[in-house]
Short mmCIF file of C-alpha atoms in Angstrom, two decimals:
data_model
loop_
_atom_site.label_atom_id
_atom_site.label_comp_id
_atom_site.label_asym_id
_atom_site.label_seq_id
_atom_site.Cartn_x
_atom_site.Cartn_y
_atom_site.Cartn_z
CA UNK Y 1 66.33 -14.41 -22.89
CA UNK Y 2 63.15 -12.58 -21.57
CA UNK Y 3 61.71 -10.08 -23.89
CA UNK Y 4 59.82 -7.66 -21.79
CA UNK Y 5 58.97 -5.41 -24.80
CA UNK Y 6 57.46 -8.52 -26.55
CA UNK Y 7 55.32 -9.38 -23.50
CA UNK Y 8 54.00 -5.82 -23.43
CA UNK Y 9 53.05 -5.84 -27.20
CA UNK Y 10 51.38 -9.12 -26.75
CA UNK Y 11 49.25 -7.66 -23.84
CA UNK Y 12 48.38 -4.72 -25.86
CA UNK Y 13 47.31 -6.75 -28.81
CA UNK Y 14 45.15 -9.05 -26.67
CA UNK Y 15 43.61 -6.00 -25.05
CA UNK Y 16 42.94 -4.63 -28.39
CA UNK Y 17 41.41 -7.87 -29.66
CA UNK Y 18 39.14 -8.03 -26.81
CA UNK Y 19 37.87 -4.51 -27.13
CA UNK Y 20 37.06 -5.43 -30.69
CA UNK Y 21 35.30 -8.49 -29.91
CA UNK Y 22 33.26 -6.64 -27.22
CA UNK Y 23 32.48 -3.92 -29.84
CA UNK Y 24 31.47 -6.42 -32.36
CA UNK Y 25 29.18 -8.34 -29.71
CA UNK Y 26 27.40 -4.86 -29.06
CA UNK Y 27 26.94 -4.31 -32.87
CA UNK Y 28 25.59 -7.71 -33.32
CA UNK Y 29 22.62 -7.08 -31.27
CA UNK Y 30 19.79 -8.64 -33.15
CA UNK Y 31 16.25 -7.22 -34.14
CA UNK Y 32 13.47 -9.78 -34.28
CA UNK Y 33 9.91 -9.52 -35.68
CA UNK Y 34 6.78 -11.37 -34.43
CA UNK Y 35 3.48 -11.60 -35.96
CA UNK Y 36 0.82 -14.11 -34.68
CA UNK Y 37 -1.36 -14.02 -37.65
CA UNK Y 38 1.18 -14.67 -40.39
CA UNK Y 39 4.41 -15.74 -38.71
CA UNK Y 40 6.11 -19.18 -38.36
CA UNK Y 41 8.39 -20.08 -35.40
CA UNK Y 42 10.67 -21.87 -37.99
CA UNK Y 43 11.15 -18.43 -39.95
CA UNK Y 44 14.32 -16.55 -39.37
CA UNK Y 45 12.45 -13.86 -37.66
CA UNK Y 46 14.78 -11.19 -38.69
CA UNK Y 47 12.53 -9.22 -41.12
CA UNK Y 48 8.79 -8.22 -41.10
CA UNK Y 49 8.48 -10.50 -44.28
CA UNK Y 50 9.71 -13.50 -42.29
CA UNK Y 51 8.43 -13.06 -38.89
CA UNK Y 52 8.09 -15.47 -35.86
CA UNK Y 53 4.53 -16.48 -34.75
CA UNK Y 54 5.47 -16.29 -31.03
CA UNK Y 55 8.47 -14.61 -29.19
CA UNK Y 56 11.12 -16.45 -27.30
CA UNK Y 57 9.69 -16.85 -23.97
CA UNK Y 58 6.05 -17.30 -25.09
CA UNK Y 59 3.80 -20.25 -24.26
CA UNK Y 60 3.84 -22.78 -27.09
CA UNK Y 61 7.01 -21.35 -28.91
CA UNK Y 62 8.66 -23.79 -30.99
CA UNK Y 63 11.39 -23.97 -33.85
CA UNK Y 64 14.03 -21.17 -34.38
CA UNK Y 65 12.06 -18.90 -32.17
CA UNK Y 66 12.13 -21.35 -29.10
CA UNK Y 67 16.01 -22.12 -29.81
CA UNK Y 68 16.93 -18.44 -29.68
CA UNK Y 69 18.43 -17.01 -26.51
CA UNK Y 70 17.87 -13.40 -26.44
CA UNK Y 71 20.94 -11.34 -25.63
CA UNK Y 72 21.74 -7.81 -24.17
CA UNK Y 73 20.71 -5.20 -26.66
CA UNK Y 74 18.25 -7.42 -28.64
CA UNK Y 75 14.96 -6.06 -29.79
CA UNK Y 76 11.75 -7.94 -30.31
CA UNK Y 77 8.99 -6.09 -32.33
CA UNK Y 78 5.56 -7.21 -32.14
CA UNK Y 79 3.07 -6.23 -35.14
CA UNK Y 80 0.62 -3.72 -33.80
CA UNK Y 81 -3.15 -4.47 -34.09
CA UNK Y 82 -2.38 -8.26 -33.78
CA UNK Y 83 -3.86 -10.23 -30.72
CA UNK Y 84 -1.78 -12.99 -29.07
CA UNK Y 85 -4.18 -15.15 -27.42
CA UNK Y 86 -4.04 -17.11 -24.19
CA UNK Y 87 -2.43 -20.12 -25.68
CA UNK Y 88 0.57 -18.11 -26.60
CA UNK Y 89 0.86 -16.59 -23.10
CA UNK Y 90 2.22 -15.47 -20.77
CA UNK Y 91 5.30 -13.90 -22.30
CA UNK Y 92 7.84 -15.21 -19.74
CA UNK Y 93 11.00 -13.03 -19.65
CA UNK Y 94 13.80 -15.25 -18.47
CA UNK Y 95 16.96 -13.49 -19.97
CA UNK Y 96 18.95 -10.59 -18.55
CA UNK Y 97 20.05 -7.74 -20.46
CA UNK Y 98 22.61 -5.04 -18.99
CA UNK Y 99 22.34 -1.67 -17.76
CA UNK Y 100 23.55 -0.12 -21.15
CA UNK Y 101 21.99 -2.79 -23.29
CA UNK Y 102 18.55 -3.87 -22.11
CA UNK Y 103 16.48 -6.45 -23.90
CA UNK Y 104 13.43 -4.68 -25.55
CA UNK Y 105 10.07 -6.05 -26.30
CA UNK Y 106 8.35 -3.25 -28.27
CA UNK Y 107 6.29 -2.13 -31.28
CA UNK Y 108 7.49 -0.16 -34.29
CA UNK Y 109 5.76 1.48 -37.12
CA UNK Y 110 4.75 -1.99 -38.33
CA UNK Y 111 1.08 -2.86 -38.31
CA UNK Y 112 -2.06 -0.91 -37.46
CA UNK Y 113 -3.51 0.65 -34.25
CA UNK Y 114 -1.17 1.70 -31.40
CA UNK Y 115 -0.37 -1.33 -29.51
CA UNK Y 116 0.34 -5.12 -29.82
CA UNK Y 117 -2.43 -7.09 -27.88
CA UNK Y 118 -1.70 -9.87 -25.44
CA UNK Y 119 -5.10 -11.24 -24.35
CA UNK Y 120 -4.90 -13.73 -21.37
CA UNK Y 121 -8.64 -14.50 -21.95
CA UNK Y 122 -9.23 -15.05 -18.30
CA UNK Y 123 -7.12 -18.10 -18.65
CA UNK Y 124 -3.49 -17.12 -17.87
CA UNK Y 125 -2.61 -15.38 -14.38
CA UNK Y 126 -0.60 -12.91 -16.27
CA UNK Y 127 -0.15 -11.81 -20.01
CA UNK Y 128 3.66 -10.81 -19.13
CA UNK Y 129 5.61 -12.51 -16.41
CA UNK Y 130 9.25 -12.23 -15.08
CA UNK Y 131 11.09 -12.87 -11.69
CA UNK Y 132 14.54 -12.48 -11.08
CA UNK Y 133 15.64 -10.88 -14.39
CA UNK Y 134 16.98 -7.52 -15.08
CA UNK Y 135 17.44 -4.82 -17.65
CA UNK Y 136 14.61 -5.29 -19.98
CA UNK Y 137 12.13 -2.71 -21.46
CA UNK Y 138 8.34 -3.39 -22.23
CA UNK Y 139 7.01 -0.82 -24.64
CA UNK Y 140 3.82 -0.49 -26.65
CA UNK Y 141 2.09 -3.76 -25.47
CA UNK Y 142 -1.47 -3.80 -24.30
CA UNK Y 143 -2.03 -6.61 -21.70
CA UNK Y 144 -5.76 -7.86 -21.33
CA UNK Y 145 -7.95 -10.00 -19.18
CA UNK Y 146 -5.70 -12.04 -16.91
CA UNK Y 147 -7.26 -14.74 -14.78
CA UNK Y 148 -7.43 -14.19 -11.01
CA UNK Y 149 -4.25 -14.90 -9.01
CA UNK Y 150 -5.82 -15.17 -5.62
CA UNK Y 151 -7.40 -11.69 -5.13
CA UNK Y 152 -5.04 -10.21 -7.79
CA UNK Y 153 -5.66 -9.70 -11.53
CA UNK Y 154 -1.86 -9.16 -12.82
CA UNK Y 155 -1.90 -8.20 -16.55
CA UNK Y 156 1.90 -7.58 -16.32
CA UNK Y 157 3.75 -8.92 -13.17
CA UNK Y 158 7.63 -8.52 -13.36
CA UNK Y 159 10.65 -8.17 -11.12
CA UNK Y 160 11.34 -9.27 -7.73
CA UNK Y 161 14.24 -11.68 -6.79
CA UNK Y 162 16.95 -8.81 -7.06
CA UNK Y 163 15.56 -7.66 -10.39
CA UNK Y 164 17.01 -4.10 -11.56
CA UNK Y 165 16.51 -1.78 -14.43
CA UNK Y 166 12.89 -2.64 -15.66
CA UNK Y 167 10.98 -0.09 -17.71
CA UNK Y 168 7.36 -0.16 -18.70
CA UNK Y 169 6.63 2.43 -21.24
CA UNK Y 170 3.44 3.22 -23.32
CA UNK Y 171 1.72 0.17 -22.14
CA UNK Y 172 -1.89 -0.42 -21.71
CA UNK Y 173 -3.78 -2.83 -19.35
CA UNK Y 174 -7.50 -3.80 -19.55
CA UNK Y 175 -9.33 -5.52 -16.61
CA UNK Y 176 -5.83 -6.14 -14.89
CA UNK Y 177 -3.03 -4.40 -13.10
CA UNK Y 178 0.83 -3.56 -13.29
CA UNK Y 179 2.94 -5.07 -10.41
CA UNK Y 180 6.61 -4.12 -10.55
CA UNK Y 181 9.49 -4.71 -8.14
CA UNK Y 182 12.97 -3.39 -9.19
CA UNK Y 183 15.95 -1.38 -8.31
CA UNK Y 184 16.04 1.43 -10.82
CA UNK Y 185 13.24 1.61 -13.53
CA UNK Y 186 10.14 3.14 -14.61
CA UNK Y 187 6.41 3.10 -15.31
CA UNK Y 188 5.99 5.67 -17.99
CA UNK Y 189 2.88 7.01 -19.97
CA UNK Y 190 0.75 3.74 -19.51
CA UNK Y 191 -3.00 3.48 -19.59
CA UNK Y 192 -4.42 1.29 -16.90
CA UNK Y 193 -7.97 0.38 -16.94
CA UNK Y 194 -8.49 -1.89 -14.08
CA UNK Y 195 -12.06 -2.79 -15.17
CA UNK Y 196 -13.38 -2.95 -11.57
CA UNK Y 197 -12.63 -6.58 -11.77
CA UNK Y 198 -12.06 -7.20 -8.25
CA UNK Y 199 -14.44 -5.12 -6.00
CA UNK Y 200 -13.62 -6.55 -2.66
CA UNK Y 201 -9.99 -6.86 -2.28
CA UNK Y 202 -6.94 -4.74 -1.53
CA UNK Y 203 -5.67 -4.93 -5.13
CA UNK Y 204 -4.05 -1.63 -6.54
CA UNK Y 205 -4.31 -0.88 -10.23
CA UNK Y 206 -0.39 0.04 -10.23
CA UNK Y 207 1.68 -1.50 -7.53
CA UNK Y 208 5.35 -0.78 -7.07
CA UNK Y 209 6.68 -2.33 -3.89
CA UNK Y 210 10.15 -3.12 -2.24
CA UNK Y 211 11.76 -0.90 -4.91
CA UNK Y 212 14.31 1.60 -5.22
CA UNK Y 213 14.73 4.59 -7.53
CA UNK Y 214 11.66 4.04 -9.76
CA UNK Y 215 9.86 6.82 -11.60
CA UNK Y 216 6.15 6.64 -12.13
CA UNK Y 217 5.02 9.33 -14.65
CA UNK Y 218 2.38 10.33 -17.06
CA UNK Y 219 -0.04 7.36 -16.42
CA UNK Y 220 -3.68 7.46 -16.57
CA UNK Y 221 -5.42 5.07 -14.05
CA UNK Y 222 -9.25 4.51 -14.00
CA UNK Y 223 -11.82 1.94 -12.96
CA UNK Y 224 -10.15 0.81 -9.94
CA UNK Y 225 -11.34 -0.43 -6.73
CA UNK Y 226 -9.01 -0.34 -3.80
CA UNK Y 227 -6.35 2.02 -4.97
CA UNK Y 228 -5.14 3.61 -8.40
CA UNK Y 229 -1.34 3.49 -7.38
CA UNK Y 230 0.43 2.21 -4.43
CA UNK Y 231 4.03 2.22 -3.51
CA UNK Y 232 5.32 0.50 -0.39
CA UNK Y 233 7.19 -2.60 1.07
CA UNK Y 234 7.12 -3.36 4.82
CA UNK Y 235 8.92 -2.27 7.82
CA UNK Y 236 12.08 -4.23 6.84
CA UNK Y 237 12.32 -3.38 3.30
CA UNK Y 238 10.74 -0.12 2.36
CA UNK Y 239 10.46 1.61 -1.17
CA UNK Y 240 12.74 4.54 -1.41
CA UNK Y 241 13.73 7.37 -3.75
CA UNK Y 242 10.63 7.01 -5.86
CA UNK Y 243 9.32 9.69 -8.08
CA UNK Y 244 5.63 9.72 -8.50
CA UNK Y 245 4.47 12.65 -10.77
CA UNK Y 246 2.11 13.79 -13.55
CA UNK Y 247 -0.38 10.71 -13.08
CA UNK Y 248 -4.06 11.12 -13.84
CA UNK Y 249 -6.53 9.19 -11.60
CA UNK Y 250 -10.16 9.23 -12.15
CA UNK Y 251 -13.38 7.03 -12.18
CA UNK Y 252 -12.99 4.77 -9.32
CA UNK Y 253 -15.44 2.03 -8.71
CA UNK Y 254 -17.74 1.98 -5.68
CA UNK Y 255 -16.61 -0.78 -3.44
CA UNK Y 256 -16.37 -0.97 0.12
CA UNK Y 257 -12.63 -1.43 0.06
CA UNK Y 258 -11.78 1.85 -1.78
CA UNK Y 259 -8.98 3.46 0.08
CA UNK Y 260 -7.24 6.12 -1.96
CA UNK Y 261 -6.20 7.44 -5.18
CA UNK Y 262 -2.56 7.00 -4.11
CA UNK Y 263 -1.40 4.94 -1.03
CA UNK Y 264 2.18 5.57 0.13
CA UNK Y 265 2.93 2.86 2.64
CA UNK Y 266 6.22 1.89 4.08
CA UNK Y 267 8.10 4.39 1.76
CA UNK Y 268 10.85 6.70 2.35
CA UNK Y 269 12.71 9.59 0.75
CA UNK Y 270 10.40 9.83 -2.25
CA UNK Y 271 8.59 12.55 -4.05
CA UNK Y 272 4.86 12.75 -5.24
CA UNK Y 273 4.07 15.78 -7.30
CA UNK Y 274 1.68 17.11 -10.02
CA UNK Y 275 -0.69 14.38 -9.85
CA UNK Y 276 -4.29 14.84 -10.40
CA UNK Y 277 -6.78 12.73 -8.48
CA UNK Y 278 -10.41 13.00 -9.36
CA UNK Y 279 -12.55 10.77 -6.91
CA UNK Y 280 -15.99 12.36 -7.52
CA UNK Y 281 -17.58 9.18 -8.65
CA UNK Y 282 -16.50 7.32 -5.44
CA UNK Y 283 -18.94 6.23 -2.82
CA UNK Y 284 -18.41 6.18 0.89
CA UNK Y 285 -15.45 8.03 2.33
CA UNK Y 286 -12.37 8.08 -0.09
CA UNK Y 287 -9.06 9.54 0.48
CA UNK Y 288 -7.22 11.41 -2.20
CA UNK Y 289 -3.79 10.43 -0.77
CA UNK Y 290 -3.02 8.32 2.20
CA UNK Y 291 -0.08 7.52 4.17
CA UNK Y 292 0.43 5.01 7.05
CA UNK Y 293 2.80 2.22 8.50
CA UNK Y 294 6.55 2.88 8.75
CA UNK Y 295 8.36 5.37 6.46
CA UNK Y 296 8.49 9.14 6.07
CA UNK Y 297 10.63 12.01 4.96
CA UNK Y 298 8.63 12.17 1.70
CA UNK Y 299 7.87 15.34 -0.20
CA UNK Y 300 4.31 15.80 -1.41
CA UNK Y 301 3.77 18.96 -3.43
CA UNK Y 302 1.65 20.49 -6.25
CA UNK Y 303 -1.00 17.81 -6.40
CA UNK Y 304 -4.68 18.29 -7.05
CA UNK Y 305 -7.45 16.24 -5.38
CA UNK Y 306 -11.06 16.62 -6.25
CA UNK Y 307 -13.62 14.86 -4.04
CA UNK Y 308 -17.53 14.91 -4.09
CA UNK Y 309 -18.16 16.66 -0.67
CA UNK Y 310 -17.31 13.50 1.23
CA UNK Y 311 -13.98 11.70 2.29
CA UNK Y 312 -10.56 13.14 2.97
CA UNK Y 313 -8.12 15.00 0.66
CA UNK Y 314 -4.90 13.83 2.51
CA UNK Y 315 -4.72 11.33 5.38
CA UNK Y 316 -1.63 10.87 7.22
CA UNK Y 317 -0.87 8.45 10.08
CA UNK Y 318 2.42 6.96 11.69
CA UNK Y 319 5.01 8.25 9.31
CA UNK Y 320 7.37 10.89 10.19
CA UNK Y 321 8.96 13.76 8.51
CA UNK Y 322 6.70 14.23 5.45
CA UNK Y 323 6.40 17.63 4.00
CA UNK Y 324 3.26 18.86 2.17
CA UNK Y 325 3.47 21.87 -0.07
CA UNK Y 326 1.20 23.65 -2.69
CA UNK Y 327 -1.40 20.93 -2.62
CA UNK Y 328 -5.00 21.68 -3.64
CA UNK Y 329 -7.90 19.80 -1.96
CA UNK Y 330 -11.26 20.64 -3.62
CA UNK Y 331 -14.56 19.97 -2.03
CA UNK Y 332 -13.66 17.10 0.46
CA UNK Y 333 -15.41 16.74 3.73
CA UNK Y 334 -11.95 16.96 5.55
CA UNK Y 335 -8.99 18.57 3.84
CA UNK Y 336 -6.31 17.01 5.78
CA UNK Y 337 -6.64 14.22 8.49
CA UNK Y 338 -3.32 14.26 10.14
CA UNK Y 339 -2.97 11.60 13.10
CA UNK Y 340 -0.05 10.05 14.66
CA UNK Y 341 3.26 10.77 13.29
CA UNK Y 342 4.72 14.17 12.27
CA UNK Y 343 5.22 16.36 9.36
CA UNK Y 344 4.83 19.93 7.93
CA UNK Y 345 2.01 21.21 5.97
CA UNK Y 346 2.05 24.70 4.40
CA UNK Y 347 1.11 26.74 1.28
CA UNK Y 348 -1.81 24.31 0.72
CA UNK Y 349 -5.32 25.34 -0.70
CA UNK Y 350 -8.00 23.44 1.16
CA UNK Y 351 -11.41 24.49 -0.31
CA UNK Y 352 -13.47 22.01 1.55
CA UNK Y 353 -16.41 21.79 4.21
CA UNK Y 354 -13.68 20.93 6.75
CA UNK Y 355 -10.21 21.89 7.17
CA UNK Y 356 -7.85 19.68 9.12
CA UNK Y 357 -7.76 17.47 12.15
CA UNK Y 358 -4.59 16.82 13.92
CA UNK Y 359 -3.48 14.54 16.80
CA UNK Y 360 0.36 14.04 16.15
CA UNK Y 361 3.45 16.28 16.18
CA UNK Y 362 2.44 18.09 13.09
CA UNK Y 363 3.17 21.62 12.00
CA UNK Y 364 0.48 23.55 10.48
CA UNK Y 365 2.00 26.55 8.55
CA UNK Y 366 0.55 30.08 8.32
CA UNK Y 367 0.18 30.10 4.55
CA UNK Y 368 -2.49 27.59 4.31
CA UNK Y 369 -5.92 28.95 3.02
CA UNK Y 370 -9.46 27.69 2.45
CA UNK Y 371 -10.20 29.92 -0.66
CA UNK Y 372 -11.71 28.58 -3.77
CA UNK Y 373 -8.69 27.98 -6.14
CA UNK Y 374 -10.63 28.70 -8.99
CA UNK Y 375 -9.84 25.86 -11.39
CA UNK Y 376 -10.46 26.42 -14.93
CA UNK Y 377 -13.22 23.61 -15.27
CA UNK Y 378 -13.60 20.97 -12.68
CA UNK Y 379 -15.72 18.96 -15.08
CA UNK Y 380 -13.07 18.86 -17.75
CA UNK Y 381 -10.02 17.04 -16.00
CA UNK Y 382 -7.06 16.80 -16.17
CA UNK Y 383 -6.68 19.98 -18.49
CA UNK Y 384 -9.41 21.76 -16.28
CA UNK Y 385 -7.27 21.61 -13.20
CA UNK Y 386 -5.28 24.60 -14.50
CA UNK Y 387 -5.83 27.83 -12.57
CA UNK Y 388 -7.84 30.77 -13.69
CA UNK Y 389 -6.05 33.94 -14.02
CA UNK Y 390 -7.94 35.47 -11.09
CA UNK Y 391 -7.08 32.28 -8.77
CA UNK Y 392 -5.65 33.28 -5.30
CA UNK Y 393 -3.39 30.34 -5.59
CA UNK Y 394 -1.34 31.92 -8.50
CA UNK Y 395 1.94 33.23 -7.16
CA UNK Y 396 0.91 32.14 -3.67
CA UNK Y 397 2.73 28.81 -3.55
CA UNK Y 398 6.41 28.29 -2.63
CA UNK Y 399 9.21 27.07 -4.80
CA UNK Y 400 9.84 23.41 -3.58
#
C-alpha cells in the first residue's frame, strides 16, 4: 500500500540532510598560508608555522600546494614583506568562487611591511593573471615590474570571458598597470605607480573596460603617460553603471601621447565624482577629463581639476546626454571644450584663461562662474583642494 505520509517524511529528511551538507561545506572553507622564504609546497599549508612556498596557481608550484583545488570561500594568506620572484609568477587564478563566497588572495597581520610583493622582474607579462573566472578578491598585494605585453605593462590583468565579481582592494602596482573586465566588482584604495614605463603608447594606468557595475574608488595614481584611468569598451559593448569616485591623480609623465587624467570612452549611465586631478607637471596640452566615441547619459560632478595654464579642463565630443555639475577647473587654457554631441553644464567654476568652446547641442547654464574658487592650498593636494571659508563656491553648488 502506498504510504504518502512516509514519502513526505523521506523528502523532508533528504532536504534537511542536503541543507546540513551545504552548511557544512560552507563551514569547511579553508584558510591557507604562503611564505616564499620559509615555506614548503609539501607542507599542509594550514598554519603560519607550516606554510606553503607557493600558492595554488603560481608558476612552479609542486606537492600538496599544487594538488589543492581552491573552493568557494577559501582564503590564501601571503606573508607581508616577503617577495615572490618571477620564477613563482604569475599567480594564475583559475578557480571560481561564488557571489556569497569568493576565493580570497590576501594578507593578514602576519609578517612585516604592508603588502606581500609579487615581483615579475621584467620577465613575466603579468604578476597576477586570470581569464574567464569569477568571484575572487585580491587584497594587499603589491605587483611589480611586469615585462612588456605589446605596448602594455600589466601588473594585474584579470577578468574577461564572462567574468563577474572581481574585487581588487588595497593593492599596489609599480611600473605596471591594472586591467580589469568584470560584471560587478571594484578597484578600491589601490596605489598605482605606473613608473612612466611606456611613454609612447596608449596604455592607461588603470583600465576597466567592457564592464558593468564596477566601483573605482579611493585610488592614488601617478607617473602615468597616456591616462591615469580609463573606462570604456566599444560601440557594441559599452561599460555601464560605473562609479568612479574619490581618486587622486597626479604627477603625469611628459610624453606626446598624454591624453587625460580620466578617459571616459564608450561608457553609459555612469557616475564620475569627487576626483582630484592634478596635471600641473604635464607638458603639451593635457585634458583633465575627456569623453569621446559612443556612449553618454553620464553624470560628472564635484571633481577638481588643476592644470598649469595650458590644456583643457574637460573635453567632450560625440557622446550625448552627459551632465556636468559642481566641477572646478583651475588654471587651464580652456575650461570646457564641448564639441559634437550634447549635454548640460551648470554650477561649475572655471577659473581659467579661457572659458568654454562649444559646437554641439550643449546647454550652458546660467550658474557657471569664472571666480577664483579659493582652494586651501593648491600646492598641497589632495587635502589642499578643500575650499577656504571665503570661497565663492561654498553654498553655490547644487545638490546632485
